[in-house]
N, CA and C atoms as an extended XYZ file, in Angstrom:
282
Properties=species:S:1:pos:R:3:atomname:S:1:resname:S:1:resid:I:1 pbc="F F F"
N       196.993       77.781      -59.803 N   MET     1
C       197.812       76.798      -60.494 CA  MET     1
C       197.634       75.444      -59.808 C   MET     1
N       197.493       74.357      -60.581 N   PRO     2
C       197.294       73.034      -59.987 CA  PRO     2
C       198.499       72.621      -59.158 C   PRO     2
N       198.240       71.835      -58.128 N   GLU     3
C       199.289       71.290      -57.270 CA  GLU     3
C       200.067       70.215      -58.006 C   GLU     3
N       201.408       70.199      -57.877 N   PRO     4
C       202.162       69.110      -58.510 CA  PRO     4
C       201.818       67.774      -57.868 C   PRO     4
N       201.936       66.711      -58.648 N   LEU     5
C       201.751       65.369      -58.112 CA  LEU     5
C       202.922       65.050      -57.209 C   LEU     5
N       202.660       64.359      -56.133 N   SER     6
C       203.769       63.918      -55.298 CA  SER     6
C       204.237       62.564      -55.792 C   SER     6
N       205.472       62.231      -55.483 N   GLY     7
C       205.945       60.898      -55.825 CA  GLY     7
C       206.979       60.887      -56.913 C   GLY     7
N       206.988       59.828      -57.658 N   ALA     8
C       208.079       59.404      -58.525 CA  ALA     8
C       208.423       60.348      -59.655 C   ALA     8
N       209.122       61.392      -59.365 N   GLY     9
C       209.870       62.141      -60.345 CA  GLY     9
C       209.163       62.929      -61.416 C   GLY     9
N       207.918       63.258      -61.306 N   ALA    10
C       207.269       64.096      -62.309 CA  ALA    10
C       206.738       65.343      -61.614 C   ALA    10
N       207.627       66.258      -61.230 N   PRO    11
C       207.226       67.382      -60.401 CA  PRO    11
C       206.265       68.345      -61.064 C   PRO    11
N       206.172       68.347      -62.383 N   HIS    12
C       205.310       69.310      -63.061 CA  HIS    12
C       203.985       68.713      -63.512 C   HIS    12
N       203.816       67.414      -63.361 N   ALA    13
C       202.548       66.785      -63.740 CA  ALA    13
C       201.473       67.309      -62.799 C   ALA    13
N       200.357       67.663      -63.338 N   SER    14
C       199.322       68.347      -62.581 CA  SER    14
C       198.256       67.404      -62.041 C   SER    14
N       197.714       67.728      -60.871 N   ARG    15
C       196.657       66.921      -60.259 CA  ARG    15
C       195.341       66.996      -61.026 C   ARG    15
N       195.179       67.976      -61.884 N   ARG    16
C       193.909       68.101      -62.588 CA  ARG    16
C       193.711       67.006      -63.639 C   ARG    16
N       194.755       66.269      -63.946 N   LEU    17
C       194.625       65.173      -64.909 CA  LEU    17
C       193.839       64.036      -64.294 C   LEU    17
N       193.010       63.434      -65.090 N   ARG    18
C       192.241       62.279      -64.637 CA  ARG    18
C       192.572       61.107      -65.544 C   ARG    18
N       192.764       59.925      -64.974 N   PRO    19
C       193.039       58.760      -65.819 CA  PRO    19
C       191.864       58.472      -66.750 C   PRO    19
N       192.173       57.933      -67.910 N   HIS    20
C       191.122       57.503      -68.825 CA  HIS    20
C       190.315       56.379      -68.198 C   HIS    20
N       189.090       56.230      -68.630 N   ALA    21
C       188.259       55.125      -68.157 CA  ALA    21
C       188.839       53.793      -68.611 C   ALA    21
N       189.463       53.775      -69.789 N   GLY    22
C       190.069       52.550      -70.301 CA  GLY    22
C       191.512       52.799      -70.677 C   GLY    22
N       192.179       51.762      -71.087 N   ALA    23
C       193.584       51.888      -71.459 CA  ALA    23
C       193.722       52.678      -72.750 C   ALA    23
N       194.820       53.366      -72.872 N   MET    24
C       195.107       54.121      -74.082 CA  MET    24
C       195.358       53.139      -75.218 C   MET    24
N       194.831       53.434      -76.377 N   THR    25
C       195.024       52.536      -77.511 CA  THR    25
C       196.235       52.963      -78.320 C   THR    25
N       196.805       52.034      -79.048 N   SER    26
C       197.990       52.330      -79.841 CA  SER    26
C       197.680       53.271      -80.999 C   SER    26
N       196.407       53.448      -81.349 N   THR    27
C       196.047       54.343      -82.441 CA  THR    27
C       195.921       55.790      -81.985 C   THR    27
N       195.932       56.034      -80.681 N   GLN    28
C       195.813       57.384      -80.164 CA  GLN    28
C       197.143       58.112      -80.361 C   GLN    28
N       197.102       59.260      -81.041 N   SER    29
C       198.343       59.977      -81.315 CA  SER    29
C       198.861       60.690      -80.071 C   SER    29
N       200.177       60.774      -79.976 N   ILE    30
C       200.842       61.494      -78.894 CA  ILE    30
C       201.711       62.549      -79.564 C   ILE    30
N       201.448       63.814      -79.255 N   VAL    31
C       202.198       64.912      -79.860 CA  VAL    31
C       202.820       65.751      -78.754 C   VAL    31
N       204.121       66.015      -78.893 N   ILE    32
C       204.836       66.889      -77.977 CA  ILE    32
C       205.177       68.146      -78.776 C   ILE    32
N       204.655       69.286      -78.331 N   TYR    33
C       204.807       70.546      -79.056 CA  TYR    33
C       206.132       71.232      -78.723 C   TYR    33
N       206.535       72.220      -79.548 N   PRO    34
C       207.804       72.916      -79.299 CA  PRO    34
C       207.845       73.563      -77.916 C   PRO    34
N       209.054       73.761      -77.391 N   PRO    35
C       209.181       74.383      -76.074 CA  PRO    35
C       208.625       75.805      -76.055 C   PRO    35
N       207.935       76.129      -74.969 N   ALA    36
C       207.467       77.495      -74.733 CA  ALA    36
C       208.636       78.295      -74.163 C   ALA    36
N       208.412       79.566      -73.892 N   GLU    37
C       209.486       80.410      -73.366 CA  GLU    37
C       210.048       79.892      -72.050 C   GLU    37
N       209.210       79.236      -71.236 N   ASP    38
C       209.682       78.709      -69.947 CA  ASP    38
C       210.277       77.306      -70.073 C   ASP    38
N       210.359       76.773      -71.302 N   GLY    39
C       210.938       75.452      -71.526 CA  GLY    39
C       209.930       74.315      -71.495 C   GLY    39
N       208.704       74.592      -71.058 N   GLY    40
C       207.677       73.561      -71.023 CA  GLY    40
C       207.166       73.232      -72.416 C   GLY    40
N       206.748       71.989      -72.598 N   ARG    41
C       206.208       71.544      -73.885 CA  ARG    41
C       204.815       70.981      -73.666 C   ARG    41
N       203.842       71.479      -74.445 N   ARG    42
C       202.476       70.965      -74.343 CA  ARG    42
C       202.450       69.528      -74.834 C   ARG    42
N       201.641       68.725      -74.175 N   VAL    43
C       201.516       67.306      -74.514 CA  VAL    43
C       200.062       67.032      -74.871 C   VAL    43
N       199.857       66.470      -76.061 N   ARG    44
C       198.510       66.107      -76.506 CA  ARG    44
C       198.454       64.610      -76.732 C   ARG    44
N       197.370       64.009      -76.265 N   MET    45
C       197.095       62.596      -76.521 CA  MET    45
C       195.736       62.529      -77.180 C   MET    45
N       195.719       62.061      -78.409 N   GLY    46
C       194.468       62.061      -79.156 CA  GLY    46
C       194.028       63.496      -79.381 C   GLY    46
N       192.804       63.802      -79.034 N   GLU    47
C       192.242       65.141      -79.222 CA  GLU    47
C       192.395       66.025      -77.994 C   GLU    47
N       193.045       65.533      -76.955 N   ARG    48
C       193.060       66.226      -75.667 CA  ARG    48
C       194.472       66.644      -75.253 C   ARG    48
N       194.605       67.911      -74.852 N   PHE    49
C       195.852       68.356      -74.247 CA  PHE    49
C       195.837       67.896      -72.802 C   PHE    49
N       196.896       67.207      -72.389 N   VAL    50
C       196.916       66.623      -71.048 CA  VAL    50
C       197.817       67.364      -70.079 C   VAL    50
N       198.612       68.279      -70.571 N   GLY    51
C       199.434       69.041      -69.648 CA  GLY    51
C       200.670       69.615      -70.295 C   GLY    51
N       201.488       70.226      -69.444 N   MET    52
C       202.747       70.829      -69.851 CA  MET    52
C       203.871       70.012      -69.222 C   MET    52
N       204.770       69.538      -70.062 N   ALA    53
C       205.899       68.737      -69.586 CA  ALA    53
C       207.157       69.594      -69.557 C   ALA    53
N       207.943       69.415      -68.515 N   TYR    54
C       209.216       70.121      -68.374 CA  TYR    54
C       210.387       69.147      -68.414 C   TYR    54
N       210.101       67.923      -68.783 N   GLY    55
C       211.118       66.892      -68.905 CA  GLY    55
C       210.462       65.571      -69.258 C   GLY    55
N       211.274       64.582      -69.563 N   LEU    56
C       210.756       63.280      -69.984 CA  LEU    56
C       209.924       62.598      -68.905 C   LEU    56
N       210.288       62.791      -67.634 N   LEU    57
C       209.515       62.146      -66.568 CA  LEU    57
C       208.081       62.658      -66.517 C   LEU    57
N       207.868       63.921      -66.874 N   ASP    58
C       206.498       64.434      -66.933 CA  ASP    58
C       205.711       63.710      -68.023 C   ASP    58
N       206.342       63.491      -69.176 N   ILE    59
C       205.667       62.773      -70.263 CA  ILE    59
C       205.366       61.341      -69.834 C   ILE    59
N       206.321       60.683      -69.184 N   VAL    60
C       206.094       59.327      -68.672 CA  VAL    60
C       204.880       59.320      -67.751 C   VAL    60
N       204.774       60.306      -66.864 N   GLU    61
C       203.644       60.367      -65.930 CA  GLU    61
C       202.323       60.585      -66.668 C   GLU    61
N       202.296       61.465      -67.666 N   PHE    62
C       201.070       61.673      -68.442 CA  PHE    62
C       200.646       60.373      -69.130 C   PHE    62
N       201.605       59.644      -69.689 N   LEU    63
C       201.298       58.370      -70.343 CA  LEU    63
C       200.792       57.342      -69.336 C   LEU    63
N       201.405       57.315      -68.158 N   ARG    64
C       200.963       56.392      -67.106 CA  ARG    64
C       199.521       56.696      -66.703 C   ARG    64
N       199.210       57.973      -66.537 N   LEU    65
C       197.841       58.358      -66.176 CA  LEU    65
C       196.838       58.009      -67.278 C   LEU    65
N       197.331       57.922      -68.519 N   ALA    66
C       196.472       57.565      -69.647 CA  ALA    66
C       196.358       56.055      -69.835 C   ALA    66
N       197.043       55.273      -68.990 N   GLY    67
C       196.902       53.827      -69.058 CA  GLY    67
C       198.092       53.076      -69.608 C   GLY    67
N       199.158       53.772      -69.976 N   LEU    68
C       200.367       53.105      -70.471 CA  LEU    68
C       201.332       52.912      -69.307 C   LEU    68
N       201.076       51.905      -68.503 N   GLU    69
C       201.817       51.670      -67.265 CA  GLU    69
C       203.288       51.319      -67.476 C   GLU    69
N       203.633       50.693      -68.581 N   SER    70
C       204.993       50.167      -68.737 CA  SER    70
C       205.940       51.120      -69.470 C   SER    70
N       205.602       52.387      -69.583 N   THR    71
C       206.498       53.325      -70.261 CA  THR    71
C       207.582       53.815      -69.312 C   THR    71
N       208.695       54.216      -69.894 N   ASP    72
C       209.775       54.833      -69.134 CA  ASP    72
C       210.461       55.845      -70.047 C   ASP    72
N       211.503       56.508      -69.549 N   GLU    73
C       212.183       57.537      -70.334 CA  GLU    73
C       212.753       56.982      -71.638 C   GLU    73
N       213.290       55.771      -71.607 N   THR    74
C       213.851       55.163      -72.812 CA  THR    74
C       212.770       54.966      -73.860 C   THR    74
N       211.604       54.472      -73.448 N   TRP    75
C       210.499       54.269      -74.387 CA  TRP    75
C       210.079       55.598      -74.999 C   TRP    75
N       209.968       56.634      -74.170 N   VAL    76
C       209.564       57.957      -74.667 CA  VAL    76
C       210.572       58.463      -75.695 C   VAL    76
N       211.852       58.299      -75.431 N   ARG    77
C       212.895       58.751      -76.367 CA  ARG    77
C       212.846       58.006      -77.702 C   ARG    77
N       212.569       56.698      -77.664 N   GLN    78
C       212.710       55.852      -78.847 CA  GLN    78
C       211.409       55.546      -79.575 C   GLN    78
N       210.279       55.840      -78.979 N   SER    79
C       209.002       55.425      -79.549 CA  SER    79
C       208.669       56.151      -80.849 C   SER    79
N       208.274       55.376      -81.824 N   GLY    80
C       207.756       55.944      -83.058 CA  GLY    80
C       206.315       56.406      -82.908 C   GLY    80
N       205.719       56.153      -81.747 N   SER    81
C       204.334       56.557      -81.482 CA  SER    81
C       204.225       58.014      -81.052 C   SER    81
N       205.362       58.648      -80.776 N   ILE    82
C       205.356       60.034      -80.315 CA  ILE    82
C       205.843       60.934      -81.436 C   ILE    82
N       205.060       61.973      -81.723 N   GLU    83
C       205.452       62.970      -82.715 CA  GLU    83
C       206.051       64.160      -81.968 C   GLU    83
N       207.326       64.414      -82.200 N   TRP    84
C       208.026       65.530      -81.565 CA  TRP    84
C       208.019       66.708      -82.523 C   TRP    84
N       207.472       67.824      -82.106 N   ARG    85
C       207.454       69.033      -82.932 CA  ARG    85
C       208.401       70.066      -82.326 C   ARG    85
N       209.216       70.674      -83.170 N   GLY    86
C       210.119       71.715      -82.687 CA  GLY    86
C       211.306       71.182      -81.915 C   GLY    86
N       211.722       69.972      -82.196 N   GLY    87
C       212.875       69.371      -81.523 CA  GLY    87
C       212.496       68.061      -80.870 C   GLY    87
N       213.475       67.209      -80.715 N   GLY    88
C       213.254       65.884      -80.151 CA  GLY    88
C       213.236       65.868      -78.636 C   GLY    88
N       213.422       64.688      -78.054 N   PRO    89
C       213.287       64.513      -76.609 CA  PRO    89
C       214.348       65.228      -75.772 C   PRO    89
N       215.390       65.751      -76.402 N   ASP    90
C       216.416       66.472      -75.645 CA  ASP    90
C       216.264       67.990      -75.741 C   ASP    90
N       215.234       68.469      -76.428 N   MET    91
C       215.027       69.912      -76.620 CA  MET    91
C       214.019       70.427      -75.591 C   MET    91
N       214.499       71.175      -74.597 N   TRP    92
C       213.632       71.710      -73.542 CA  TRP    92
C       213.855       73.196      -73.317 C   TRP    92
N       214.486       73.877      -74.254 N   GLU    93
C       214.686       75.320      -74.142 CA  GLU    93
C       214.114       75.994      -75.363 C   GLU    93
N       213.561       77.167      -75.160 N   HIS    94
C       212.961       77.958      -76.244 CA  HIS    94
C       214.041       78.567      -77.091 C   HIS    94
């Protein structure tokens, strides 16, 4: 299992993620899938699954690694750029 990233509040974000060569574009879709049995939600950006999120801070970290430096939990909750499947930003249980 990948080692968690150290630092600012995304304990489940995985070290295997690599930042994009360029900044993420606004046309790239962001999809958060329904919670799995353990409460984690798969996160896809464009055509690529980037990890399993166990809370909003994990999603913020995935977006930051993809080049969206100015995102925060409020942006993730309110953004029309994120497609939430199987429940919105407050749904983390199966």
